[in-house]
PDB file of C-alpha atoms and ligand atoms in Angstrom:
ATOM      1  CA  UNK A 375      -1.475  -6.938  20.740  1.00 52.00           C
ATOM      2  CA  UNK A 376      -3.152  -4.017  22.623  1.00 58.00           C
ATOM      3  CA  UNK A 377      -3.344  -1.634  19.728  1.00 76.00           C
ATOM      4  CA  UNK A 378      -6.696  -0.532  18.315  1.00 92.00           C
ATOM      5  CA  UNK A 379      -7.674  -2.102  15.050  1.00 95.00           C
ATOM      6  CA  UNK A 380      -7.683   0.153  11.992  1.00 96.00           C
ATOM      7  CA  UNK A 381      -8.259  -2.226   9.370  1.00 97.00           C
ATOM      8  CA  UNK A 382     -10.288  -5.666   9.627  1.00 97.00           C
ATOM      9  CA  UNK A 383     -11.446  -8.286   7.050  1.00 97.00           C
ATOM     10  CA  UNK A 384     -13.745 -10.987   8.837  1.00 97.00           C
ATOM     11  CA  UNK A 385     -13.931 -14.557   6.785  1.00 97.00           C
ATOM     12  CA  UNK A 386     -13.468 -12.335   3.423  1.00 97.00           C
ATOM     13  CA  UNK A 387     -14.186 -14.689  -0.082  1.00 97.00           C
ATOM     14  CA  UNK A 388     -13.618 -12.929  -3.848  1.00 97.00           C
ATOM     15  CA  UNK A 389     -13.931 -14.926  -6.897  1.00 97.00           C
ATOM     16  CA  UNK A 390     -12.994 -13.499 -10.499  1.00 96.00           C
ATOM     17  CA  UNK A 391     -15.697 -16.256 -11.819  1.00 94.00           C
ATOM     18  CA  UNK A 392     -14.858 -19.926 -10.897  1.00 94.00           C
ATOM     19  CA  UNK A 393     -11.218 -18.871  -9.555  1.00 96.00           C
ATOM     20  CA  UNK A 394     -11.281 -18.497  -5.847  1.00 97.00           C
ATOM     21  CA  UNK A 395      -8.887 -15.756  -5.046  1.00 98.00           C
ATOM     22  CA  UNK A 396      -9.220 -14.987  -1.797  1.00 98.00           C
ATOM     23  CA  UNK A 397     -10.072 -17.589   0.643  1.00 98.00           C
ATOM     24  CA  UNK A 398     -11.676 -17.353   3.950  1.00 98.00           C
ATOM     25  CA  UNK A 399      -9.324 -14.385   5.032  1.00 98.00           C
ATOM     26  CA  UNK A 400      -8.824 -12.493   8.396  1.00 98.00           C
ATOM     27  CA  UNK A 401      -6.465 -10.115   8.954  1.00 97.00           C
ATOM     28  CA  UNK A 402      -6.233  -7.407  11.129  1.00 97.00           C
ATOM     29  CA  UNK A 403      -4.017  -4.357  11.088  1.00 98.00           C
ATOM     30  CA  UNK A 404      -3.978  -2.257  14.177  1.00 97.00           C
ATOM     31  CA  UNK A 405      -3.346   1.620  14.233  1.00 97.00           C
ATOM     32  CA  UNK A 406      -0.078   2.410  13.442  1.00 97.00           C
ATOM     33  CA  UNK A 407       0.844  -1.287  12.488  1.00 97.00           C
ATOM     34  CA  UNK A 408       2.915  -2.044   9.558  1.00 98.00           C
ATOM     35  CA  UNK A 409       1.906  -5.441   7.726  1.00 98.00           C
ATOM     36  CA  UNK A 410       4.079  -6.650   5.185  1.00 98.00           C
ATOM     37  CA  UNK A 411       2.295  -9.288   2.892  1.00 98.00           C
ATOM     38  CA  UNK A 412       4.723 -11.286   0.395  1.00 97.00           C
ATOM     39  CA  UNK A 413       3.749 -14.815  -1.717  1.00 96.00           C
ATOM     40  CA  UNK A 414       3.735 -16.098  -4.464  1.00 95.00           C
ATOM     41  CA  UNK A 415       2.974 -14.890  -7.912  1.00 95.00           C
ATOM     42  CA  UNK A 416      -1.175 -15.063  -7.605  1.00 96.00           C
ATOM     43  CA  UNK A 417      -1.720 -15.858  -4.201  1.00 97.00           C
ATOM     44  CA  UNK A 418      -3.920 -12.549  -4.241  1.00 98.00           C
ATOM     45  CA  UNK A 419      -1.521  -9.776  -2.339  1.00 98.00           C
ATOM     46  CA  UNK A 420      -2.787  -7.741  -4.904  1.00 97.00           C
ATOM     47  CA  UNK A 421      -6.600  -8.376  -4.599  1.00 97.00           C
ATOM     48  CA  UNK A 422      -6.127  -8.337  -0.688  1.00 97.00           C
ATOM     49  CA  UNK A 423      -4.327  -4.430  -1.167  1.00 95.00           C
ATOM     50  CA  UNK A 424      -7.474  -4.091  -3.546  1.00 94.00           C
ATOM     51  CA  UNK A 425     -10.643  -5.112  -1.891  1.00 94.00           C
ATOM     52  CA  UNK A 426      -9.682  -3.007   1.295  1.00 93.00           C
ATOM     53  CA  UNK A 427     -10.448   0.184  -0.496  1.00 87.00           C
ATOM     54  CA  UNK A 428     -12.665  -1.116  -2.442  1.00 88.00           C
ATOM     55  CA  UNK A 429     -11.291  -1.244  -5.847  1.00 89.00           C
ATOM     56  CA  UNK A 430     -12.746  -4.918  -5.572  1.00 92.00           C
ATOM     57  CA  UNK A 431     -16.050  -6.041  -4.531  1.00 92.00           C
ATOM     58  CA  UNK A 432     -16.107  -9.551  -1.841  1.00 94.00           C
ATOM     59  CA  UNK A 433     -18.181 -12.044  -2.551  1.00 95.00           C
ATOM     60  CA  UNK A 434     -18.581 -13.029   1.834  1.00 94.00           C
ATOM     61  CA  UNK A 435     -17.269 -11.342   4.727  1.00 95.00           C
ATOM     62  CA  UNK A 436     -16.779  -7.883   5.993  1.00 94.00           C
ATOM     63  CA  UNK A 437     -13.835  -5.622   5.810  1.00 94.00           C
ATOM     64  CA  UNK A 438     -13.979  -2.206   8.194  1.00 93.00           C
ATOM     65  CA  UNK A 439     -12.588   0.595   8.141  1.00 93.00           C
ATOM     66  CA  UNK A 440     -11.956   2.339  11.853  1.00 92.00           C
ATOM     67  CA  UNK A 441     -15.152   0.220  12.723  1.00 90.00           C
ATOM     68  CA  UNK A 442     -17.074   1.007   9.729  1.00 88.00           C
ATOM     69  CA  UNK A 443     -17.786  -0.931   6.903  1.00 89.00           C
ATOM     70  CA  UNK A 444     -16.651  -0.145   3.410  1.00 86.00           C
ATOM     71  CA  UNK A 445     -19.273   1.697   1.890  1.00 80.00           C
ATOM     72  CA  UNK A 446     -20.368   0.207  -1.649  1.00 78.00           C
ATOM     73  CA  UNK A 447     -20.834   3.545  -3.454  1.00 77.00           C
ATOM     74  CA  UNK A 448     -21.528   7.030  -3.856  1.00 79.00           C
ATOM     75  CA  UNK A 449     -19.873   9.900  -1.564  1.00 81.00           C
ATOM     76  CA  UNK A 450     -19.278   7.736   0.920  1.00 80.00           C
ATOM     77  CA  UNK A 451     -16.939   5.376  -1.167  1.00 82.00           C
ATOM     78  CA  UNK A 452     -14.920   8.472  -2.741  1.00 80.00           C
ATOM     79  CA  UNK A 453     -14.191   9.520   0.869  1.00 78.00           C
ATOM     80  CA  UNK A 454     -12.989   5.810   1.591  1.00 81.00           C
ATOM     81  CA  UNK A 455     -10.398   5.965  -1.240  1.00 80.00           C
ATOM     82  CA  UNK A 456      -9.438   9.162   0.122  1.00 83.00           C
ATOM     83  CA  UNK A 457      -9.043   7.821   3.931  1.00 90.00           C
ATOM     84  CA  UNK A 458      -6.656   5.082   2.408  1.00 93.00           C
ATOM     85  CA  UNK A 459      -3.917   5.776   0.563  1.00 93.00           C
ATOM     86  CA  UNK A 460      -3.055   3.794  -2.334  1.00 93.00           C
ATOM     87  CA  UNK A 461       0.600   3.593  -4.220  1.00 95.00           C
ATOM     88  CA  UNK A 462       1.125   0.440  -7.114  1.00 92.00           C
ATOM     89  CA  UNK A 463       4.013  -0.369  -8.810  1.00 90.00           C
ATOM     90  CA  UNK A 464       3.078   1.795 -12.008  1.00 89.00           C
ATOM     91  CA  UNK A 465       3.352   4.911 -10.339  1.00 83.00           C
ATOM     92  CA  UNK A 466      -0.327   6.281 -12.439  1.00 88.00           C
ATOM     93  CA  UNK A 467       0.737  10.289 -12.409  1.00 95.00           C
ATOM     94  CA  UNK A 468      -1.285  12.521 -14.865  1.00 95.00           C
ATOM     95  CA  UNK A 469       1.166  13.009 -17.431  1.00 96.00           C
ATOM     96  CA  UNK A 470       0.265  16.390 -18.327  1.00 97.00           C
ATOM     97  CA  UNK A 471       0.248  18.034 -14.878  1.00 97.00           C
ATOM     98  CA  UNK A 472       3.237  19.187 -12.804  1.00 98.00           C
ATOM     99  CA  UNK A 473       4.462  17.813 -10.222  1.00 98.00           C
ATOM    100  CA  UNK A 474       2.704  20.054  -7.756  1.00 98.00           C
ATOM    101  CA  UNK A 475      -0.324  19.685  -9.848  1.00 97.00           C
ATOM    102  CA  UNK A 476      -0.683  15.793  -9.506  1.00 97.00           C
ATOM    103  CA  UNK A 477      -0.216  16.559  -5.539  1.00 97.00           C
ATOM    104  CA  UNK A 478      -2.912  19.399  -4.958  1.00 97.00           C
ATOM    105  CA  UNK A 479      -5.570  17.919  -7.573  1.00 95.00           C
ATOM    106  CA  UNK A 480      -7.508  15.714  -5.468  1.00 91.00           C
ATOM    107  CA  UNK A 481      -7.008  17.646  -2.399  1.00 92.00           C
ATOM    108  CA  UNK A 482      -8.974  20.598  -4.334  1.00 94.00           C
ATOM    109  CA  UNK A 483     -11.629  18.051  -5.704  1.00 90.00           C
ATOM    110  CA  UNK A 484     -12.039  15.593  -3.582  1.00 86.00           C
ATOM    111  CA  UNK A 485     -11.089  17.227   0.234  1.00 87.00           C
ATOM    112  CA  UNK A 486     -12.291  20.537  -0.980  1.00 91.00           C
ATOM    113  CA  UNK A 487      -9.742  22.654  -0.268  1.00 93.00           C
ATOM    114  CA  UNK A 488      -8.424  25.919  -1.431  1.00 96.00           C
ATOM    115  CA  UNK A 489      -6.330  26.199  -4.475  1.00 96.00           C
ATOM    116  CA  UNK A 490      -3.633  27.685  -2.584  1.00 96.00           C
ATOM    117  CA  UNK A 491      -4.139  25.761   0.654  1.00 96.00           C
ATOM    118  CA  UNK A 492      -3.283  22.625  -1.386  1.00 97.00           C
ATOM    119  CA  UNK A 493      -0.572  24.312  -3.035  1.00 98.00           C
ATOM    120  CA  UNK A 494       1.263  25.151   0.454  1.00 97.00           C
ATOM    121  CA  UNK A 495       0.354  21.662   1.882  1.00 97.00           C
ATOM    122  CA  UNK A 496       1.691  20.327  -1.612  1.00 98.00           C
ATOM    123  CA  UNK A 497       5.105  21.842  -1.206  1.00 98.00           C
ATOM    124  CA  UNK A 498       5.383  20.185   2.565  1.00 97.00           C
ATOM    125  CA  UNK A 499       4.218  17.351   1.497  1.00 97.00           C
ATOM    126  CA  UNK A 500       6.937  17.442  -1.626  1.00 97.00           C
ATOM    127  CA  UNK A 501       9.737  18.900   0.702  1.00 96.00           C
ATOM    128  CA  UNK A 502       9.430  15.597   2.918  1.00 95.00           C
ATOM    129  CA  UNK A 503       9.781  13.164   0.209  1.00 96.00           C
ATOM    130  CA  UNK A 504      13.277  15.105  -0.719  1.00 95.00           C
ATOM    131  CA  UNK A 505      11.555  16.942  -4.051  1.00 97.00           C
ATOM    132  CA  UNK A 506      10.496  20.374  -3.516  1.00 97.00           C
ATOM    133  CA  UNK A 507      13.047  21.465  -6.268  1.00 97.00           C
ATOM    134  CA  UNK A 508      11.171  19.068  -8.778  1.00 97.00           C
ATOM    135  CA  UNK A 509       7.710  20.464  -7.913  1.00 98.00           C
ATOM    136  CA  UNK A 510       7.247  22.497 -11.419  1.00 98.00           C
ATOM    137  CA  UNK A 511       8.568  19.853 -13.854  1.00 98.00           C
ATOM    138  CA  UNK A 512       6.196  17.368 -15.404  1.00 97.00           C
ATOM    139  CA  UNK A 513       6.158  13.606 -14.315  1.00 97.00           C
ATOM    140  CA  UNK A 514       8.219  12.336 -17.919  1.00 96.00           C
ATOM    141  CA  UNK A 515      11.211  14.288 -16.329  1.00 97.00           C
ATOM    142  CA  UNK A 516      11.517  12.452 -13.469  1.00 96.00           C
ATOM    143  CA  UNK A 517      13.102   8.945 -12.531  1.00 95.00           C
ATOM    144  CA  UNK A 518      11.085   6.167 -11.764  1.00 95.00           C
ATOM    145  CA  UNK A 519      12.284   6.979  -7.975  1.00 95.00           C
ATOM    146  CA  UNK A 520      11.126  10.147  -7.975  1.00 96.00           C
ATOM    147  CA  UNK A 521       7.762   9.400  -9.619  1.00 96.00           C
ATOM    148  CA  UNK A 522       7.143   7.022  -7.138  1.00 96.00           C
ATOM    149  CA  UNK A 523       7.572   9.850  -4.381  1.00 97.00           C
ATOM    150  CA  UNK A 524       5.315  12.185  -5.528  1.00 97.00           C
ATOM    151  CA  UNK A 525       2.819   9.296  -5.939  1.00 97.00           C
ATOM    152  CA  UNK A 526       3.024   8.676  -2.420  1.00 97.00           C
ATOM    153  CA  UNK A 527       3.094  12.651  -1.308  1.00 97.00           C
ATOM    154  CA  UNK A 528       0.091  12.505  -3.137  1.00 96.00           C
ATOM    155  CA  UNK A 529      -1.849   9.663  -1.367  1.00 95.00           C
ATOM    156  CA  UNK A 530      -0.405  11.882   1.948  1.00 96.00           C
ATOM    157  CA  UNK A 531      -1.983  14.842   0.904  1.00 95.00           C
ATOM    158  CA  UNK A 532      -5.452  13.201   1.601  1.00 93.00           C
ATOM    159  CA  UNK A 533      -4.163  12.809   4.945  1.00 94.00           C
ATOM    160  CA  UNK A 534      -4.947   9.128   5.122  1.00 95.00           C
ATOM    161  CA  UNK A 535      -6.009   6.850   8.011  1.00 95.00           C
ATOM    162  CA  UNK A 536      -3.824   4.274   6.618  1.00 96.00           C
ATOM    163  CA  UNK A 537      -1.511   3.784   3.536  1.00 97.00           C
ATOM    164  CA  UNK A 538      -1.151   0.527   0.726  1.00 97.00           C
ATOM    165  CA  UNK A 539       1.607  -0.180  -0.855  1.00 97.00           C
ATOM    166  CA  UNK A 540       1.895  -2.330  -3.816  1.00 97.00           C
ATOM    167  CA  UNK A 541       5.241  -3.154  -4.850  1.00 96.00           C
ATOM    168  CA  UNK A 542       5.926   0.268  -5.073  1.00 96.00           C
ATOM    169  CA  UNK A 543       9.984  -0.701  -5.715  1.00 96.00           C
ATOM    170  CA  UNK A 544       8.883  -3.485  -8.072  1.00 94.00           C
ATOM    171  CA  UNK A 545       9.585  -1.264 -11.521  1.00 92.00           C
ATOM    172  CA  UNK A 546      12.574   0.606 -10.112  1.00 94.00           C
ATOM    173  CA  UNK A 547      16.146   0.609 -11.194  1.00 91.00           C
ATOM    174  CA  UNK A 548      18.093  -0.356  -8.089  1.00 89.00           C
ATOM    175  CA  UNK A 549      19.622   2.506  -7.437  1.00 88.00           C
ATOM    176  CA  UNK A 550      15.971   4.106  -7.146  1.00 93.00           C
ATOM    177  CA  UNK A 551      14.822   1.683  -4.239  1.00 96.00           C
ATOM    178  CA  UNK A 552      16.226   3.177  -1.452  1.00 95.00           C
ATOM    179  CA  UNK A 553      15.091   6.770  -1.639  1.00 95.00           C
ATOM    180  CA  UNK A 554      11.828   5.397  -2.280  1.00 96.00           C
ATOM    181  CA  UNK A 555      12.086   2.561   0.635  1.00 97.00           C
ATOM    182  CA  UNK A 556      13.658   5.414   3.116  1.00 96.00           C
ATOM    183  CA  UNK A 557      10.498   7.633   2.460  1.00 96.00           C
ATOM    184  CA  UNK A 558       8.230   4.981   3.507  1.00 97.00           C
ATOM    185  CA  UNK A 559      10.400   3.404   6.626  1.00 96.00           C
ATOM    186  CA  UNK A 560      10.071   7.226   7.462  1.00 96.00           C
ATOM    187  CA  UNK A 561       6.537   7.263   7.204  1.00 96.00           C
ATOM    188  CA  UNK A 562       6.462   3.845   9.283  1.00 96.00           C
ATOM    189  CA  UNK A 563       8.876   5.524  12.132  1.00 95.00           C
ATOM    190  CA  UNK A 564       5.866   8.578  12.282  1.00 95.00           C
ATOM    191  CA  UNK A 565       3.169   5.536  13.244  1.00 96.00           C
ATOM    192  CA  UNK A 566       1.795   5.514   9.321  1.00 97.00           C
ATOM    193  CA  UNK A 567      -1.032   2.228   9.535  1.00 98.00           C
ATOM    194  CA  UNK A 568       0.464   0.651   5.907  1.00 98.00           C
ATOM    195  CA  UNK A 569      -0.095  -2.388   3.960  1.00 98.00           C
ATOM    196  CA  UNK A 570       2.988  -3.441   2.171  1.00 98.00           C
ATOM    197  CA  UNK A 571       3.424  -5.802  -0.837  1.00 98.00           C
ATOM    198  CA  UNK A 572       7.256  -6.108  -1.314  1.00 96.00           C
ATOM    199  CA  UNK A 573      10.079  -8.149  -2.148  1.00 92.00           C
ATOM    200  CA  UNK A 574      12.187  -6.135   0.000  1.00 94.00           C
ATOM    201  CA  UNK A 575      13.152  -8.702   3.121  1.00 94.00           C
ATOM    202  CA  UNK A 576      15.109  -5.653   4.518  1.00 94.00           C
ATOM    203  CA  UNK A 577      12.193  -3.161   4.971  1.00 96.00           C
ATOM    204  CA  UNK A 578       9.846  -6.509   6.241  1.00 96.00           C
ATOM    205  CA  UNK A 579      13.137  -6.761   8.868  1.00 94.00           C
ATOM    206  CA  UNK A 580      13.285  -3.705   9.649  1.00 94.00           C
ATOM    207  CA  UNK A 581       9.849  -1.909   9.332  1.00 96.00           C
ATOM    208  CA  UNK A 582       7.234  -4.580   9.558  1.00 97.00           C
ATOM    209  CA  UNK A 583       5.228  -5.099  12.845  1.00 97.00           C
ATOM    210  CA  UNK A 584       4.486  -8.423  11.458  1.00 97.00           C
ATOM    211  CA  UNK A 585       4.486 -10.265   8.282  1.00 97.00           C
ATOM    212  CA  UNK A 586       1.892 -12.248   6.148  1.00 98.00           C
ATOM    213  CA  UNK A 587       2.560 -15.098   4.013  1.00 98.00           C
ATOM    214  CA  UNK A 588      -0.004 -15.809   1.333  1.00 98.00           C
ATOM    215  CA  UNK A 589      -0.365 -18.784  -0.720  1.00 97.00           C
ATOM    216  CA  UNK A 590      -3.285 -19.714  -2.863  1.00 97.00           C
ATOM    217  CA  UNK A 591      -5.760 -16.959  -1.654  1.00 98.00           C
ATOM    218  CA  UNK A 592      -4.931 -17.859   1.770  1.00 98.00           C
ATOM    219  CA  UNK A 593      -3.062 -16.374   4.769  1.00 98.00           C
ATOM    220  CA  UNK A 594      -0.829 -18.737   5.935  1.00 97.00           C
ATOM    221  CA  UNK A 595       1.594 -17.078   8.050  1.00 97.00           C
ATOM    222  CA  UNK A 596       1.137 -14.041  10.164  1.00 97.00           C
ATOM    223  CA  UNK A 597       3.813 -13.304  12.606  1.00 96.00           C
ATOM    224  CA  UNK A 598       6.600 -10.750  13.705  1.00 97.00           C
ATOM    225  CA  UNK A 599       9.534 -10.917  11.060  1.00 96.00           C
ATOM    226  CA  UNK A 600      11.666 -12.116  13.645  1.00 96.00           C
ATOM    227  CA  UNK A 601       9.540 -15.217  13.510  1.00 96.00           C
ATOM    228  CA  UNK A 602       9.117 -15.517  10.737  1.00 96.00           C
ATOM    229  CA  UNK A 603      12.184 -15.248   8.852  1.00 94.00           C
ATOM    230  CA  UNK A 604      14.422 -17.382  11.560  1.00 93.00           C
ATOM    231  CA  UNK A 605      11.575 -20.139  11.563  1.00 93.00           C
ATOM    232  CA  UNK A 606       8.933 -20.012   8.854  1.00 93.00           C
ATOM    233  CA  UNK A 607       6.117 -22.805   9.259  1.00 94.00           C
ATOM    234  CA  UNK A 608       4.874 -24.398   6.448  1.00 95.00           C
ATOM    235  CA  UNK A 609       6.614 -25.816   3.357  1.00 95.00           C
ATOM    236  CA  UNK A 610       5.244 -23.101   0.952  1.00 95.00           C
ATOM    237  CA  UNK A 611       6.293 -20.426   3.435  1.00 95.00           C
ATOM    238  CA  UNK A 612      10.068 -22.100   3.265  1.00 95.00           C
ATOM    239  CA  UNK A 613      10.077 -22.832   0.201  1.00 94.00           C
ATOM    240  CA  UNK A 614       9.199 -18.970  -1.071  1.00 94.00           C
ATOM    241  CA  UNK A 615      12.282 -18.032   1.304  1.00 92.00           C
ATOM    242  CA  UNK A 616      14.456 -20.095   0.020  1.00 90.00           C
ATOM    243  CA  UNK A 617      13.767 -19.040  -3.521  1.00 88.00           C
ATOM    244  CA  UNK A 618      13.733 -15.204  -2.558  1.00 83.00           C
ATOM    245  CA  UNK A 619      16.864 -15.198  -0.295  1.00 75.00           C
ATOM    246  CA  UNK A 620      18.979 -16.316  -3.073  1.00 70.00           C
ATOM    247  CA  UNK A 621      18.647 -13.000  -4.880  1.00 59.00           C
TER     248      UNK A 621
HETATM  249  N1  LIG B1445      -9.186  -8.806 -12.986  1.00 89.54           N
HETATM  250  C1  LIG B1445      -8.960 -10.104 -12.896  1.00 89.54           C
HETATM  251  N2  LIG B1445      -9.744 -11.000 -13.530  1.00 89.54           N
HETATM  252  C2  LIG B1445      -9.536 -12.336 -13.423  1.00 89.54           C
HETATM  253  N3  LIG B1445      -8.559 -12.892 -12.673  1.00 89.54           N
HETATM  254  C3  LIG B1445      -7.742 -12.054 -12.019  1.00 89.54           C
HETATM  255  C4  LIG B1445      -7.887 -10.629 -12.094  1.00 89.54           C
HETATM  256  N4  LIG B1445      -6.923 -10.058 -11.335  1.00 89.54           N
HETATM  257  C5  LIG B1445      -6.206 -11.087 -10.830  1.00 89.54           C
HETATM  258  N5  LIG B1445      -6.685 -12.275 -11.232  1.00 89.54           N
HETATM  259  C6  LIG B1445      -6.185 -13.595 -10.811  1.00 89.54           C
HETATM  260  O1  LIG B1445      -6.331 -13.680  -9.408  1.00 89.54           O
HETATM  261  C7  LIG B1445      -5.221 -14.341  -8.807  1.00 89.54           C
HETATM  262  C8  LIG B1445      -4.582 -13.436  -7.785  1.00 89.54           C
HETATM  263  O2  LIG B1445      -4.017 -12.314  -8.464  1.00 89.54           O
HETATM  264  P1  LIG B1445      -3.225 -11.172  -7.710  1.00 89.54           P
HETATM  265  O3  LIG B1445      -2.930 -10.132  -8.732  1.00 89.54           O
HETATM  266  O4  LIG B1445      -3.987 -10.749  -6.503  1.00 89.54           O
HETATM  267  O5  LIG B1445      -1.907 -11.955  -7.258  1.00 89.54           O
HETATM  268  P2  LIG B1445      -0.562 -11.368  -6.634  1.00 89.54           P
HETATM  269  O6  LIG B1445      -0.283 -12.172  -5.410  1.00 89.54           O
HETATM  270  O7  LIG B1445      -0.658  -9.904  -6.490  1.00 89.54           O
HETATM  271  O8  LIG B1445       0.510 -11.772  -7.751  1.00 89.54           O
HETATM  272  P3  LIG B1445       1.857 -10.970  -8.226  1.00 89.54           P
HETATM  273  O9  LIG B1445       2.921 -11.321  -7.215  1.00 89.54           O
HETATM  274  O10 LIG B1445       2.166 -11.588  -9.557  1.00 89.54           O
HETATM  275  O11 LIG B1445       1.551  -9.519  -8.291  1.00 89.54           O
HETATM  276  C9  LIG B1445      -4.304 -14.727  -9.971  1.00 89.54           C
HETATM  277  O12 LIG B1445      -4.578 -16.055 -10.307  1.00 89.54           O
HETATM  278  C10 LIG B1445      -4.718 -13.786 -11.073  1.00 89.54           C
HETATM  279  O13 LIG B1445      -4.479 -14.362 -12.339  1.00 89.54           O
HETATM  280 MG1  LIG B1446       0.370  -8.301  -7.367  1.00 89.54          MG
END
């Protein structure tokens, strides 16, 4: 594919002591590319998501950022965490802020800005996820859903190079996954770079420039969802399918 890469992990190892987690793994993800990753319970989706802003250390390899490597520490590493945006399935507000606190907080502290800069470029940020009329209530008073928006507004508001996604629909009532799915297949439509950990076949369908199959710390499968989906591979790859497209 003739897109720029964004994201790249070259022949990336992690261990957590003697378990080998991530195995020999190369993945690219080109600007404006949306990679869903699915597997197995443990195959490391979550480590991969992890060790690509650093949250992780790698034991071998290199993982780059627009060309650069991932710096280890310092300045340097607090503006990495900024340039990628990162949601998880707990949705990890500060429980005693508002709303439009928990958006403008790091864009004060960590991008510098203005207090009231942040707030205006809170309340965009807030209108596009559908919640500007929640903006002054406090996180407890929200659905699950909703939490999970203003989570992602506020990865957005540190205008990110590129977005991860950790089953962000994982601890949401069903109802709730679709508002929170639609923000993100919005976000996909306006050329977002994301990483995606989901169970949600229908946003890998629809959304997903390709998909990656992990098993066992390795990548397996990557390949459009077209591909994929009409004729996985391997037996593990199959196998997961079969399991998941029961639900
Ligand atoms: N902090 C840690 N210390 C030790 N082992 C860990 C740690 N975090 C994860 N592991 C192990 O690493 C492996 C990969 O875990 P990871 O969380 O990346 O899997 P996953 O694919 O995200 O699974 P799930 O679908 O359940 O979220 C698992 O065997 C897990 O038990
Ligand atoms: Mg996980």
């Amino acid at each position: 594919m003739a897109v720029d890469p964004l994201i790249e992990l070259r022949n990336v190892n992690k261990y957590y002591g003697e378990l080998h987690v991530l195995r020999d793994i190369d993945l690219t993800v080109g600007k404006g590319e949306v990679v869903v990753v699915i597997g197995p319970s443990g195959s490391g989706k979550s480590t991969l998501c992890r060790t690509i802003n650093r949250l992780e250390t790698i034991e071998s390899g290199t993982i780059t950022l627009d060309g650069r490597p991932l710096p280890a520490e310092g300045k340097a590493l607090a503006r990495l965490r900024a340039e990628v945006g990162m949601v998880f399935q707990s949705f990890n507000l500060f429980a005693h802020r508002t709303v439009l606190q928990n958006v403008s907080l790091a864009q004060v502290k960590v991008r510098g800005r203005g207090r009231q800069e942040a707030d205006r470029r809170s309340r965009e940020l807030l209108d596009r996820v559908g919640l500007l009329n929640q903006a002054d209530k406090y996180p407890a008073q929200l659905s699950g859903g909703q939490q999970q928006r203003v989570a992602i507004a506020r990865a957005l508001a540190m205008e990110p190079k590129a977005m991860l996604f950790d089953e962000p629909t994982s601890a949401l009532d069903p109802e709730m996954i679709n508002e929170v799915l639609e923000v993100m297949r919005q976000l996909a439509r306006e050329g977002m770079t994301m990483v995606v950990v989901t169970h949600e076949m229908g946003f890998a369908r629809a959304s997903a420039n390709r998909v990656v199959f992990m098993a066992d710390g390795r990548i397996v499968e990557d390949r459009s969802p077209d591909e994929f989906f009409t004729d996985p591979r391997s037996d593990r790859a199959k196998d997961f399918l079969s399991k998941i497209l029961k639900h």
